[in-house]
């Protein structure tokens, strides 16, 4: 169960490259949504992907756990190549947690049941252990008292923290965040970002699609700008924000940092 | 900007506004009458029309069914006009005499306790399943969907090793047949319909096409045709000595027919599920069947419950069509009995049909009430969850 102890970094058994994306191309019909993406994410890295909407950020993220398929190129996650083979897909999904813009909690289950569902049915963990694990993560996201409630009774920020706890209950090696704060009321953005900052300090590999530039500055190892289906610039946060290399990046930063 | 910052605040709350309980509802009969019956000219007109209709219909009906009704007698003479009763009403004596035939058909008289046991076991199972806060509903489900069908089949058809002599299904009839066909249809059509609905949305082309063909074909054909096909064509595909008997063929026909409709109902529920629910389940590593069973179907079936019950009500009434393949369901037994020369008379026929209406209405209306209650309960829960 304790594949990765609470505060330590990396499982030595895993390859140093967490995610490798090679010459990835994807089309929606005629529309070329991902164009020749190459990206190597080292274990423990925290990548923040930003860029204008419609640029392919979410699509790229969703390819990493194969919620989207693609036409050309390869993706290797934790040393497992994602192919059409459902066993590979499930193996990757077990190790990759995902947090969605709209939380996507299961409304017919309590907060606790949301968190224990996958450990019980995918990891085959006894119910009692799964509940103990879930309570630990709910405490970590600071809402253990909400465990018996149904998601609809929680605020947006609380729901998103439950979604994070739910993903963590699978002890993932990699976490994907797809615009985790975009659907939240401004008052609730901070509580979710705080949770993510804390998570980042644990050394888990994170890929975050977000426009929270403060968060990117604070925790990102590298920041990526995507536009029009391509990676325009990859840089460390300091360089990215202070000396953007690409004209497109400068323009984007001007737009959102005004 | 200056105007906003420089102007003195026009209003600043000093003390917090008191939190008050809501005002009491306007109560009283008069208020209710005004709100519900006489709120507008159109409403007044409707109310008056309804009052006239009720006054016109109800008293004769009550007189016919209860006041002037004949409650006992041994043959049609009792229900004919006589000096004592010049305008005889409903002939309930007829129903009394024939009641056991309406319930059991030609099931041997000495063995009818087996049917009673079946009814009791079925009622027990239904209550266990439908009472939402009953204990151990998981065991209830096993009882209802596995134990009960096997045990009832042995009980009703016969199981010589434990002394239950064989009773041919050709002797079954009446309410027994109606209940058995309806129950088998409901119990089989729900899972079959779910599978077909999933098949129709499957990403595997063969599964999808087969499901679509089945659903559209069965829905495009009247139930009578399906029943004829089940009773005429099935023996062509199955060797003579393995061919199931007439009643089983009717079950199969009814179950297939109902499952095609059920599939469309369930598909509606599946389509109503947001994509995010599928994605969240997949992202957690749930396989297709676990995702469906644990996440999607529990929500989709809740949404569809009213439509499922609606399909069940239709199915229940459709069972009266099995007579076309020579099975004596409840309605058919009434048809037979009212033609008996010792009883035949117009009033006896009317009474027989009134009895049939009463039976079907009570059954269907209870299903409908139950569905409404569950719906209200779910809505209440959703409100509690959401508030």
Coordinates of C-alpha atoms in Angstrom, one line a residue:
Chain A
X1 CA 0.0 0.0 0.0
X2 CA 2.7 2.4 1.0
X3 CA 4.4 2.5 -2.4
X4 CA 5.6 6.0 -1.7
X5 CA 5.9 7.1 1.9
X6 CA 4.0 10.3 2.7
X7 CA 6.8 12.9 2.4
X8 CA 9.6 11.2 0.5
X9 CA 10.3 11.7 -3.1
X10 CA 10.7 9.0 -5.7
X11 CA 10.3 5.3 -5.8
X12 CA 13.7 4.0 -6.9
X13 CA 12.1 1.2 -8.9
X14 CA 10.6 3.6 -11.4
X15 CA 12.4 5.0 -14.5
X16 CA 13.9 8.4 -14.3
X17 CA 11.7 9.6 -17.1
X18 CA 8.2 9.8 -15.9
X19 CA 6.5 10.8 -19.2
X20 CA 8.0 10.7 -22.6
X21 CA 6.1 12.1 -25.6
X22 CA 7.6 11.6 -29.0
X23 CA 6.4 13.3 -32.2
X24 CA 2.8 13.3 -31.1
X25 CA 0.2 14.3 -33.7
X26 CA -3.5 14.4 -33.2
X27 CA -6.4 15.5 -35.4
X28 CA -10.0 16.1 -34.7
X29 CA -11.4 15.4 -38.1
X30 CA -9.6 18.0 -40.3
X31 CA -8.4 20.0 -37.4
X32 CA -4.7 19.4 -36.4
X33 CA -5.0 19.9 -32.7
X34 CA -1.6 18.6 -31.6
X35 CA 1.3 19.2 -33.9
X36 CA 4.5 17.4 -33.5
X37 CA 4.8 17.4 -29.7
X38 CA 8.0 16.3 -28.1
X39 CA 8.3 16.4 -24.3
X40 CA 10.3 14.5 -21.7
X41 CA 9.2 14.9 -18.1
X42 CA 11.8 13.8 -15.5
X43 CA 10.6 12.1 -12.4
X44 CA 9.7 14.6 -9.7
X45 CA 9.4 17.5 -12.2
X46 CA 6.5 19.9 -11.9
X47 CA 5.4 21.1 -15.3
X48 CA 2.9 23.9 -15.7
X49 CA 1.4 24.3 -19.2
X50 CA -0.2 27.5 -20.1
X51 CA -1.4 29.2 -23.3
X52 CA -4.5 30.6 -25.0
X53 CA -7.6 28.4 -25.0
X54 CA -8.0 26.1 -27.9
X55 CA -4.2 25.7 -28.0
X56 CA -4.3 21.9 -27.2
X57 CA -3.1 22.1 -23.6
X58 CA -5.9 19.9 -22.1
X59 CA -5.9 17.6 -25.1
X60 CA -2.2 17.0 -24.6
X61 CA -2.7 16.3 -20.9
X62 CA -5.6 13.9 -21.6
X63 CA -3.5 11.9 -24.0
X64 CA -1.1 11.1 -21.1
X65 CA -3.7 8.9 -19.5
X66 CA -5.3 8.0 -22.8
X67 CA -8.6 9.8 -22.3
X68 CA -7.9 10.9 -25.8
X69 CA -6.2 8.8 -28.5
X70 CA -3.9 10.1 -31.2
X71 CA -3.0 9.3 -34.8
X72 CA 0.7 9.6 -34.9
X73 CA 3.5 9.5 -32.3
X74 CA 4.2 7.7 -29.0
X75 CA 3.7 8.3 -25.4
X76 CA 5.6 6.3 -22.7
X77 CA 4.5 6.7 -19.1
X78 CA 6.5 5.1 -16.3
X79 CA 8.2 2.9 -18.9
X80 CA 4.8 1.6 -20.2
X81 CA 4.1 2.5 -23.8
X82 CA 0.5 3.5 -24.3
X83 CA -1.0 1.5 -27.1
X84 CA -4.5 0.3 -27.9
X85 CA -3.9 -2.6 -25.6
X86 CA -6.4 -2.0 -22.8
X87 CA -4.0 -3.7 -20.2
X88 CA -1.4 -1.0 -20.9
X89 CA -4.0 1.7 -20.6
X90 CA -5.3 0.4 -17.3
X91 CA -1.8 0.0 -16.0
X92 CA -1.0 3.6 -16.8
X93 CA -4.2 4.9 -15.4
X94 CA -3.6 3.1 -12.1
X95 CA -0.4 5.1 -11.7
X96 CA -1.5 8.4 -13.1
X97 CA -4.0 10.5 -11.0
X98 CA -6.1 13.1 -12.7
X99 CA -7.9 16.2 -11.4
X100 CA -10.5 17.8 -13.7
X101 CA -11.7 21.3 -14.2
X102 CA -15.2 20.4 -13.1
X103 CA -14.2 18.0 -10.3
X104 CA -16.2 15.1 -11.7
X105 CA -16.9 13.6 -8.3
X106 CA -19.4 10.8 -8.3
X107 CA -22.6 12.4 -7.0
X108 CA -24.3 9.2 -5.9
X109 CA -21.4 8.3 -3.5
X110 CA -20.3 10.0 -0.3
X111 CA -17.0 11.8 -0.2
X112 CA -15.5 8.8 1.6
X113 CA -16.9 6.4 -1.0
X114 CA -15.6 8.5 -3.8
X115 CA -12.1 8.1 -2.3
X116 CA -12.3 4.4 -1.6
X117 CA -14.0 3.3 -4.8
X118 CA -10.8 2.9 -6.9
X119 CA -8.6 1.5 -4.1
X120 CA -11.2 -1.2 -3.4
X121 CA -12.1 -2.1 -7.0
X122 CA -8.8 -1.5 -8.8
X123 CA -6.2 -2.0 -6.2
X124 CA -8.2 -4.7 -4.4
X125 CA -7.6 -3.2 -1.1
X126 CA -9.8 -4.4 1.9
X127 CA -12.5 -1.9 2.6
X128 CA -11.2 -1.1 6.0
X129 CA -7.7 -0.2 4.8
X130 CA -9.1 1.8 1.9
X131 CA -11.2 3.9 4.3
X132 CA -8.2 4.5 6.6
X133 CA -6.2 5.6 3.6
X134 CA -9.0 7.8 2.3
X135 CA -9.3 9.5 5.7
X136 CA -5.5 10.1 5.8
X137 CA -5.7 11.9 2.4
X138 CA -8.9 13.8 3.4
X139 CA -7.0 15.0 6.4
X140 CA -4.2 16.1 4.2
X141 CA -6.5 18.2 2.1
X142 CA -8.0 19.4 5.3
X143 CA -11.6 18.2 5.0
X144 CA -11.9 15.0 7.0
X145 CA -15.1 16.2 8.6
X146 CA -16.8 16.1 5.1
X147 CA -16.2 12.4 4.7
X148 CA -19.8 11.2 5.2
X149 CA -21.4 14.0 3.1
X150 CA -22.4 13.8 -0.5
X151 CA -20.3 16.0 -2.9
X152 CA -23.2 18.3 -3.8
X153 CA -23.2 19.6 -0.2
X154 CA -19.6 20.8 -0.5
X155 CA -18.4 24.1 -1.9
X156 CA -16.4 24.1 -5.2
X157 CA -13.1 24.4 -3.4
X158 CA -13.9 21.5 -1.1
X159 CA -15.1 19.4 -4.0
X160 CA -11.9 20.0 -5.9
X161 CA -9.9 19.0 -2.8
X162 CA -11.9 15.8 -2.5
X163 CA -11.1 15.2 -6.2
X164 CA -7.4 15.6 -5.3
X165 CA -7.7 13.2 -2.4
X166 CA -9.6 10.7 -4.5
X167 CA -6.7 10.7 -7.1
X168 CA -4.1 10.5 -4.3
X169 CA -5.8 7.4 -2.8
X170 CA -4.5 5.4 -5.8
X171 CA -0.9 6.4 -4.7
X172 CA -0.1 7.7 -8.2
X173 CA 3.4 8.4 -9.3
X174 CA 2.2 11.2 -11.6
X175 CA -0.6 13.7 -11.2
X176 CA -2.3 15.5 -14.0
X177 CA -4.3 18.7 -13.2
X178 CA -6.6 20.0 -16.0
X179 CA -7.3 23.6 -15.1
X180 CA -8.1 22.7 -11.5
X181 CA -9.1 26.2 -10.4
X182 CA -10.8 27.6 -13.5
X183 CA -14.3 26.6 -12.4
X184 CA -13.9 27.9 -8.9
X185 CA -15.2 31.0 -7.3
X186 CA -12.3 33.4 -6.7
X187 CA -12.5 32.9 -2.9
X188 CA -11.8 29.2 -3.3
X189 CA -8.9 29.2 -5.6
X190 CA -6.4 29.7 -2.9
X191 CA -7.4 26.7 -0.8
X192 CA -7.0 24.4 -3.9
X193 CA -3.7 26.0 -4.9
X194 CA -2.3 25.6 -1.3
X195 CA -3.1 21.9 -1.5
X196 CA -1.3 21.6 -4.8
X197 CA 1.7 23.6 -3.5
X198 CA 1.9 21.2 -0.6
X199 CA 1.7 18.2 -2.9
X200 CA 4.5 19.7 -5.1
X201 CA 6.8 19.8 -2.1
X202 CA 6.4 16.0 -1.7
X203 CA 8.2 15.4 -4.9
X204 CA 5.4 13.8 -6.9
X205 CA 5.6 14.4 -10.7
X206 CA 3.0 16.9 -11.7
X207 CA 1.7 18.2 -15.0
X208 CA -0.6 21.1 -14.5
X209 CA -2.6 23.0 -17.1
X210 CA -3.3 26.3 -15.5
X211 CA -3.3 30.0 -15.8
X212 CA -2.3 30.6 -12.2
X213 CA 1.0 32.2 -13.0
X214 CA 1.8 32.8 -9.3
X215 CA 1.6 29.0 -8.8
X216 CA 3.8 28.4 -11.8
X217 CA 6.4 30.8 -10.5
X218 CA 6.4 29.2 -7.1
X219 CA 6.4 25.5 -7.8
X220 CA 7.1 24.8 -11.5
X221 CA 10.3 23.2 -12.6
X222 CA 9.5 24.2 -16.1
X223 CA 6.8 26.2 -17.7
X224 CA 5.4 25.4 -21.1
X225 CA 3.6 27.7 -23.5
X226 CA 1.4 25.9 -26.0
X227 CA -0.3 27.7 -28.8
X228 CA -2.1 26.5 -31.9
X229 CA -1.3 22.8 -31.1
X230 CA 2.4 23.3 -30.7
X231 CA 4.9 23.8 -27.9
X232 CA 6.1 27.3 -28.4
X233 CA 8.5 27.6 -25.4
X234 CA 9.7 25.6 -22.6
X235 CA 11.7 27.3 -19.9
X236 CA 12.4 27.5 -16.2
X237 CA 10.0 29.8 -14.5
X238 CA 12.5 32.6 -14.0
X239 CA 13.5 32.7 -17.6
X240 CA 10.0 32.1 -18.8
X241 CA 8.6 35.1 -16.9
X242 CA 11.5 37.4 -17.0
X243 CA 13.1 36.8 -20.3
X244 CA 10.7 35.0 -22.6
X245 CA 12.5 33.9 -25.7
X246 CA 9.5 33.7 -28.1
X247 CA 7.5 36.6 -29.3
X248 CA 4.3 34.6 -28.7
X249 CA 5.2 34.0 -25.1
X250 CA 5.9 37.8 -24.5
X251 CA 2.5 38.5 -26.0
X252 CA 0.7 35.9 -23.9
X253 CA 2.4 37.1 -20.7
X254 CA 1.4 40.7 -21.5
X255 CA -2.2 39.6 -22.0
X256 CA -2.5 37.8 -18.7
X257 CA -0.1 39.7 -16.4
X258 CA -1.6 43.1 -17.2
Chain B
X1 CA -13.0 56.4 -10.9
X2 CA -13.0 59.6 -8.8
X3 CA -16.7 59.5 -8.4
X4 CA -16.5 56.0 -6.9
X5 CA -13.8 56.7 -4.4
X6 CA -14.5 60.3 -3.4
X7 CA -18.3 60.2 -2.9
X8 CA -19.3 59.5 0.7
X9 CA -21.0 56.1 1.1
X10 CA -24.7 56.5 0.5
X11 CA -25.5 53.8 2.9
X12 CA -23.6 51.8 5.4
X13 CA -25.2 49.0 7.5
X14 CA -24.8 49.7 11.2
X15 CA -26.5 46.6 12.8
X16 CA -26.9 43.2 11.2
X17 CA -30.4 42.6 9.8
X18 CA -32.4 40.1 12.0
X19 CA -32.8 36.6 10.7
X20 CA -36.5 35.8 10.8
X21 CA -38.5 32.6 10.3
X22 CA -40.5 32.5 7.1
X23 CA -44.1 33.9 7.4
X24 CA -46.8 31.3 8.0
X25 CA -48.6 29.8 5.0
X26 CA -52.1 31.1 4.4
X27 CA -54.1 28.2 5.8
X28 CA -57.8 27.2 5.9
X29 CA -60.2 25.5 3.6
X30 CA -61.4 28.7 2.0
X31 CA -57.8 29.7 1.1
X32 CA -57.2 26.2 -0.3
X33 CA -60.4 26.3 -2.4
X34 CA -59.6 29.7 -3.8
X35 CA -56.0 28.8 -4.6
X36 CA -56.7 25.4 -6.2
X37 CA -60.3 25.5 -7.6
X38 CA -61.3 29.1 -8.2
X39 CA -58.1 31.0 -8.9
X40 CA -59.1 32.2 -12.4
X41 CA -62.2 32.3 -14.6
X42 CA -60.9 29.3 -16.6
X43 CA -60.2 27.4 -13.4
X44 CA -63.8 28.2 -12.2
X45 CA -65.2 26.8 -15.5
X46 CA -63.1 23.7 -15.2
X47 CA -64.1 23.1 -11.6
X48 CA -67.8 23.4 -12.6
X49 CA -67.4 21.1 -15.5
X50 CA -65.7 18.5 -13.3
X51 CA -68.5 18.8 -10.7
X52 CA -71.1 18.2 -13.3
X53 CA -69.2 15.2 -14.8
X54 CA -68.8 13.7 -11.3
X55 CA -72.4 14.2 -10.5
X56 CA -73.4 12.6 -13.8
X57 CA -71.1 9.6 -13.6
X58 CA -70.5 8.6 -10.1
X59 CA -74.0 7.9 -8.7
X60 CA -75.1 5.5 -11.4
X61 CA -71.7 3.7 -11.2
X62 CA -72.1 3.3 -7.4
X63 CA -75.6 2.2 -7.8
X64 CA -74.7 -0.4 -10.4
X65 CA -71.5 -1.7 -8.8
X66 CA -72.6 -1.7 -5.1
X67 CA -76.2 -0.8 -4.3
X68 CA -78.1 -2.8 -6.8
X69 CA -75.4 -5.5 -7.2
X70 CA -76.2 -9.1 -6.7
X71 CA -73.7 -10.7 -4.3
X72 CA -74.8 -14.3 -4.2
X73 CA -76.4 -16.9 -6.4
X74 CA -75.6 -20.1 -8.3
X75 CA -76.4 -19.3 -11.9
X76 CA -77.6 -16.5 -14.2
X77 CA -81.1 -16.6 -12.7
X78 CA -79.8 -14.7 -9.7
X79 CA -78.7 -11.8 -11.8
X80 CA -81.8 -11.5 -14.0
X81 CA -84.5 -8.9 -13.3
X82 CA -86.9 -10.2 -10.7
X83 CA -89.8 -8.7 -8.6
X84 CA -87.4 -8.2 -5.7
X85 CA -84.7 -6.5 -7.9
X86 CA -86.3 -5.1 -11.1
X87 CA -83.0 -3.4 -12.2
X88 CA -80.2 -5.8 -11.1
X89 CA -76.7 -4.3 -11.0
X90 CA -73.3 -5.9 -11.2
X91 CA -73.4 -9.7 -10.9
X92 CA -70.7 -10.3 -8.2
X93 CA -72.2 -13.7 -7.6
X94 CA -70.6 -14.7 -11.0
X95 CA -67.2 -13.5 -9.8
X96 CA -67.6 -15.4 -6.5
X97 CA -68.4 -18.7 -8.2
X98 CA -65.6 -18.4 -10.8
X99 CA -63.0 -16.7 -8.6
X100 CA -60.9 -19.7 -8.2
X101 CA -60.8 -20.3 -11.9
X102 CA -59.8 -16.7 -12.5
X103 CA -56.9 -17.1 -10.0
X104 CA -55.7 -20.6 -10.8
X105 CA -57.1 -21.6 -14.2
X106 CA -57.2 -25.4 -14.4
X107 CA -54.5 -25.9 -11.9
X108 CA -55.5 -29.1 -10.1
X109 CA -57.6 -28.3 -7.1
X110 CA -55.6 -30.4 -4.7
X111 CA -52.4 -28.7 -5.7
X112 CA -53.5 -25.1 -5.6
X113 CA -51.7 -24.5 -2.3
X114 CA -48.6 -24.5 -4.3
X115 CA -49.8 -21.5 -6.2
X116 CA -50.7 -19.8 -2.9
X117 CA -47.2 -20.5 -1.6
X118 CA -45.8 -19.0 -4.9
X119 CA -47.9 -15.8 -4.5
X120 CA -46.7 -15.5 -0.9
X121 CA -43.0 -16.0 -1.8
X122 CA -43.3 -13.6 -4.7
X123 CA -45.0 -10.9 -2.5
X124 CA -42.3 -11.4 0.1
X125 CA -39.6 -10.9 -2.5
X126 CA -41.3 -7.9 -4.1
X127 CA -41.6 -6.2 -0.7
X128 CA -38.0 -6.9 0.1
X129 CA -36.8 -5.4 -3.2
X130 CA -39.1 -2.4 -3.2
X131 CA -38.9 -1.4 0.4
X132 CA -35.8 0.8 0.0
X133 CA -34.7 0.7 3.6
X134 CA -35.3 -3.1 4.1
X135 CA -32.4 -4.9 5.7
X136 CA -29.9 -6.9 3.6
X137 CA -31.3 -6.0 0.2
X138 CA -28.3 -7.7 -1.4
X139 CA -29.6 -11.0 0.0
X140 CA -33.0 -9.9 -1.2
X141 CA -31.7 -9.5 -4.7
X142 CA -30.2 -13.0 -4.7
X143 CA -33.5 -14.3 -3.4
X144 CA -35.5 -12.5 -5.9
X145 CA -33.4 -13.0 -9.0
X146 CA -32.0 -16.4 -8.4
X147 CA -33.6 -18.4 -5.6
X148 CA -37.2 -17.4 -6.3
X149 CA -37.3 -18.2 -10.1
X150 CA -35.7 -21.7 -9.5
X151 CA -37.8 -22.5 -6.5
X152 CA -41.0 -21.3 -8.1
X153 CA -40.4 -23.2 -11.3
X154 CA -40.0 -26.4 -9.2
X155 CA -43.0 -25.5 -7.1
X156 CA -45.3 -24.7 -9.9
X157 CA -44.3 -27.2 -12.5
X158 CA -43.6 -30.0 -10.1
X159 CA -40.5 -31.7 -8.8
X160 CA -41.3 -35.4 -8.2
X161 CA -38.2 -36.2 -6.0
X162 CA -39.7 -34.1 -3.2
X163 CA -43.3 -35.2 -3.8
X164 CA -44.4 -32.3 -6.0
X165 CA -46.2 -34.0 -8.8
X166 CA -45.9 -32.5 -12.3
X167 CA -48.5 -30.0 -13.3
X168 CA -48.5 -29.3 -17.0
X169 CA -48.3 -25.6 -17.9
X170 CA -51.4 -26.2 -20.2
X171 CA -53.4 -26.4 -16.9
X172 CA -52.1 -23.0 -15.7
X173 CA -54.3 -20.0 -16.1
X174 CA -55.8 -16.8 -14.8
X175 CA -54.0 -14.4 -12.5
X176 CA -51.3 -17.1 -12.0
X177 CA -50.3 -16.9 -15.6
X178 CA -50.6 -13.1 -15.8
X179 CA -48.4 -12.7 -12.8
X180 CA -45.9 -15.3 -13.9
X181 CA -45.6 -13.9 -17.5
X182 CA -45.4 -10.3 -16.2
X183 CA -42.8 -11.2 -13.5
X184 CA -40.6 -13.2 -15.9
X185 CA -40.9 -10.4 -18.4
X186 CA -39.9 -7.7 -15.9
X187 CA -37.1 -9.7 -14.3
X188 CA -35.6 -10.7 -17.6
X189 CA -36.1 -7.5 -19.5
X190 CA -34.3 -5.2 -17.1
X191 CA -30.9 -6.9 -17.3
X192 CA -31.4 -7.7 -21.0
X193 CA -32.4 -4.2 -21.8
X194 CA -29.3 -2.8 -19.9
X195 CA -27.1 -5.1 -21.9
X196 CA -28.7 -4.1 -25.2
X197 CA -28.4 -0.4 -24.2
X198 CA -24.7 -0.8 -23.4
X199 CA -24.3 -2.8 -26.6
X200 CA -25.9 0.0 -28.6
X201 CA -23.4 2.5 -27.2
X202 CA -20.5 0.0 -27.5
X203 CA -17.3 1.0 -29.4
X204 CA -17.2 -2.5 -30.9
X205 CA -19.0 -2.3 -34.3
X206 CA -20.3 -5.9 -34.3
X207 CA -21.8 -5.5 -30.8
X208 CA -23.3 -2.2 -31.7
X209 CA -24.8 -3.3 -35.0
X210 CA -26.3 -6.5 -33.5
X211 CA -27.8 -4.5 -30.7
X212 CA -29.3 -1.9 -33.0
X213 CA -30.7 -4.6 -35.3
X214 CA -32.3 -6.4 -32.4
X215 CA -33.8 -3.3 -30.8
X216 CA -35.1 -1.8 -34.0
X217 CA -36.4 -5.1 -35.3
X218 CA -38.3 -6.0 -32.2
X219 CA -39.6 -2.4 -31.7
X220 CA -40.8 -2.4 -35.3
X221 CA -43.0 -5.4 -34.9
X222 CA -46.2 -5.7 -32.8
X223 CA -46.1 -7.9 -29.7
X224 CA -48.7 -10.3 -31.2
X225 CA -46.3 -10.9 -34.1
X226 CA -43.4 -11.5 -31.7
X227 CA -45.6 -14.0 -29.7
X228 CA -46.6 -15.8 -32.9
X229 CA -42.9 -15.9 -33.9
X230 CA -41.8 -17.2 -30.5
X231 CA -44.5 -19.9 -30.6
X232 CA -44.2 -20.9 -34.2
X233 CA -40.6 -20.2 -35.2
X234 CA -38.8 -21.3 -32.0
X235 CA -39.6 -25.0 -32.6
X236 CA -38.0 -24.7 -36.0
X237 CA -34.6 -23.9 -34.4
X238 CA -34.7 -26.2 -31.5
X239 CA -35.1 -30.0 -31.8
X240 CA -38.6 -31.2 -31.1
X241 CA -38.0 -32.9 -27.8
X242 CA -36.1 -29.9 -26.4
X243 CA -38.6 -27.5 -27.6
X244 CA -39.9 -25.4 -24.7
X245 CA -43.5 -25.6 -23.9
X246 CA -46.0 -23.0 -25.0
X247 CA -45.8 -20.9 -21.8
X248 CA -42.0 -20.7 -21.9
X249 CA -42.2 -19.6 -25.6
X250 CA -44.6 -16.8 -24.5
X251 CA -42.2 -15.8 -21.7
X252 CA -39.4 -15.6 -24.2
X253 CA -41.5 -13.5 -26.6
X254 CA -42.6 -11.1 -23.9
X255 CA -39.2 -10.8 -22.4
X256 CA -37.5 -10.1 -25.8
X257 CA -40.2 -7.6 -26.6
X258 CA -39.9 -5.8 -23.3
X259 CA -36.1 -5.8 -23.4
X260 CA -36.1 -3.9 -26.6
X261 CA -38.2 -1.1 -25.1
X262 CA -36.2 -1.3 -21.9
X263 CA -33.0 -0.9 -23.9
X264 CA -34.2 2.4 -25.3
X265 CA -35.3 3.6 -21.9
X266 CA -31.9 2.8 -20.3
X267 CA -30.1 4.3 -23.3
X268 CA -31.9 7.6 -22.5
X269 CA -30.5 7.4 -19.0
X270 CA -27.0 6.6 -20.2
X271 CA -27.1 9.5 -22.6
X272 CA -28.0 11.9 -19.8
X273 CA -24.8 11.1 -17.9
X274 CA -22.2 13.8 -18.2
X275 CA -19.0 12.7 -20.0
X276 CA -17.0 13.7 -17.0
X277 CA -18.4 10.8 -15.0
X278 CA -17.0 8.3 -17.6
X279 CA -13.7 10.2 -17.7
X280 CA -13.3 10.3 -13.9
X281 CA -14.0 6.6 -13.6
X282 CA -11.6 5.8 -16.4
X283 CA -8.9 8.0 -15.1
X284 CA -9.1 6.1 -11.8
X285 CA -8.3 2.9 -13.7
X286 CA -11.7 1.3 -13.5
X287 CA -12.4 -1.2 -16.3
X288 CA -15.4 -0.8 -18.5
X289 CA -17.7 -3.2 -16.5
X290 CA -16.7 -1.7 -13.1
X291 CA -17.2 1.8 -14.4
X292 CA -20.7 0.8 -15.7
X293 CA -21.7 -1.1 -12.6
X294 CA -20.3 1.2 -9.9
X295 CA -20.5 4.7 -11.4
X296 CA -22.7 5.0 -14.5
X297 CA -25.6 2.6 -14.1
X298 CA -26.4 3.5 -10.5
X299 CA -26.9 7.1 -11.6
X300 CA -28.5 6.4 -15.0
X301 CA -31.0 3.9 -13.6
X302 CA -32.1 6.4 -11.0
X303 CA -32.8 9.0 -13.6
X304 CA -34.7 6.5 -15.7
X305 CA -36.7 4.9 -12.9
X306 CA -40.1 6.6 -13.9
X307 CA -39.6 5.3 -17.5
X308 CA -38.6 1.9 -16.3
X309 CA -41.8 1.6 -14.3
X310 CA -43.8 3.0 -17.2
X311 CA -42.4 0.2 -19.4
X312 CA -43.3 -2.3 -16.7
X313 CA -46.9 -1.1 -16.6
X314 CA -47.1 -1.4 -20.4
X315 CA -45.6 -4.9 -20.1
X316 CA -48.1 -5.9 -17.4
X317 CA -51.0 -5.0 -19.6
X318 CA -49.5 -6.5 -22.7
X319 CA -49.4 -9.9 -21.0
X320 CA -53.2 -10.1 -21.8
X321 CA -52.1 -10.7 -25.4
X322 CA -50.6 -14.1 -24.7
X323 CA -54.0 -15.6 -25.3
X324 CA -53.3 -15.4 -29.0
X325 CA -50.9 -18.3 -28.6
X326 CA -53.5 -20.3 -26.6
X327 CA -52.5 -19.4 -23.1
X328 CA -55.3 -18.8 -20.6
X329 CA -54.2 -15.5 -18.9
X330 CA -56.5 -13.7 -16.5
X331 CA -58.4 -11.8 -19.2
X332 CA -58.9 -15.0 -21.2
X333 CA -60.4 -16.8 -18.2
X334 CA -62.9 -14.1 -17.9
X335 CA -63.7 -14.4 -21.5
X336 CA -64.2 -18.1 -21.1
X337 CA -66.3 -17.8 -18.0
X338 CA -68.7 -15.2 -19.3
X339 CA -69.5 -17.5 -22.2
X340 CA -70.6 -20.3 -19.9
X341 CA -74.2 -21.0 -20.8
X342 CA -75.2 -21.2 -17.1
X343 CA -74.1 -17.6 -16.6
X344 CA -74.1 -15.9 -20.0
X345 CA -75.9 -12.6 -19.9
X346 CA -75.0 -9.0 -20.7
X347 CA -74.7 -8.0 -17.1
X348 CA -72.4 -10.9 -16.3
X349 CA -70.1 -9.8 -19.1
X350 CA -70.1 -6.2 -17.9
X351 CA -69.3 -7.5 -14.4
X352 CA -66.5 -9.7 -15.7
X353 CA -64.9 -6.8 -17.4
X354 CA -65.4 -4.5 -14.4
X355 CA -63.5 -7.1 -12.4
X356 CA -60.7 -7.2 -15.0
X357 CA -60.5 -3.4 -15.0
X358 CA -60.3 -3.4 -11.2
X359 CA -57.5 -6.0 -11.2
X360 CA -55.4 -4.3 -13.9
X361 CA -56.0 -0.9 -12.4
X362 CA -55.0 -1.8 -8.9
X363 CA -51.8 -3.5 -10.1
X364 CA -50.7 -0.7 -12.5
X365 CA -51.7 2.1 -10.2
X366 CA -49.7 0.6 -7.3
X367 CA -46.7 0.4 -9.6
X368 CA -47.2 4.0 -10.6
X369 CA -47.6 5.2 -7.0
X370 CA -44.5 3.3 -6.0
X371 CA -42.5 5.0 -8.7
X372 CA -43.8 8.4 -7.7
X373 CA -42.8 7.8 -4.1
X374 CA -39.3 6.6 -5.0
X375 CA -39.0 9.6 -7.3
X376 CA -40.1 12.0 -4.6
X377 CA -37.6 10.3 -2.2
X378 CA -34.8 10.7 -4.7
X379 CA -35.7 14.3 -5.3
X380 CA -35.8 14.9 -1.6
X381 CA -32.4 13.4 -1.2
X382 CA -31.0 15.4 -4.0
X383 CA -32.4 18.5 -2.4
X384 CA -30.7 17.6 0.9
X385 CA -27.5 16.8 -0.9
X386 CA -27.6 20.0 -2.8
X387 CA -28.8 22.4 -0.2

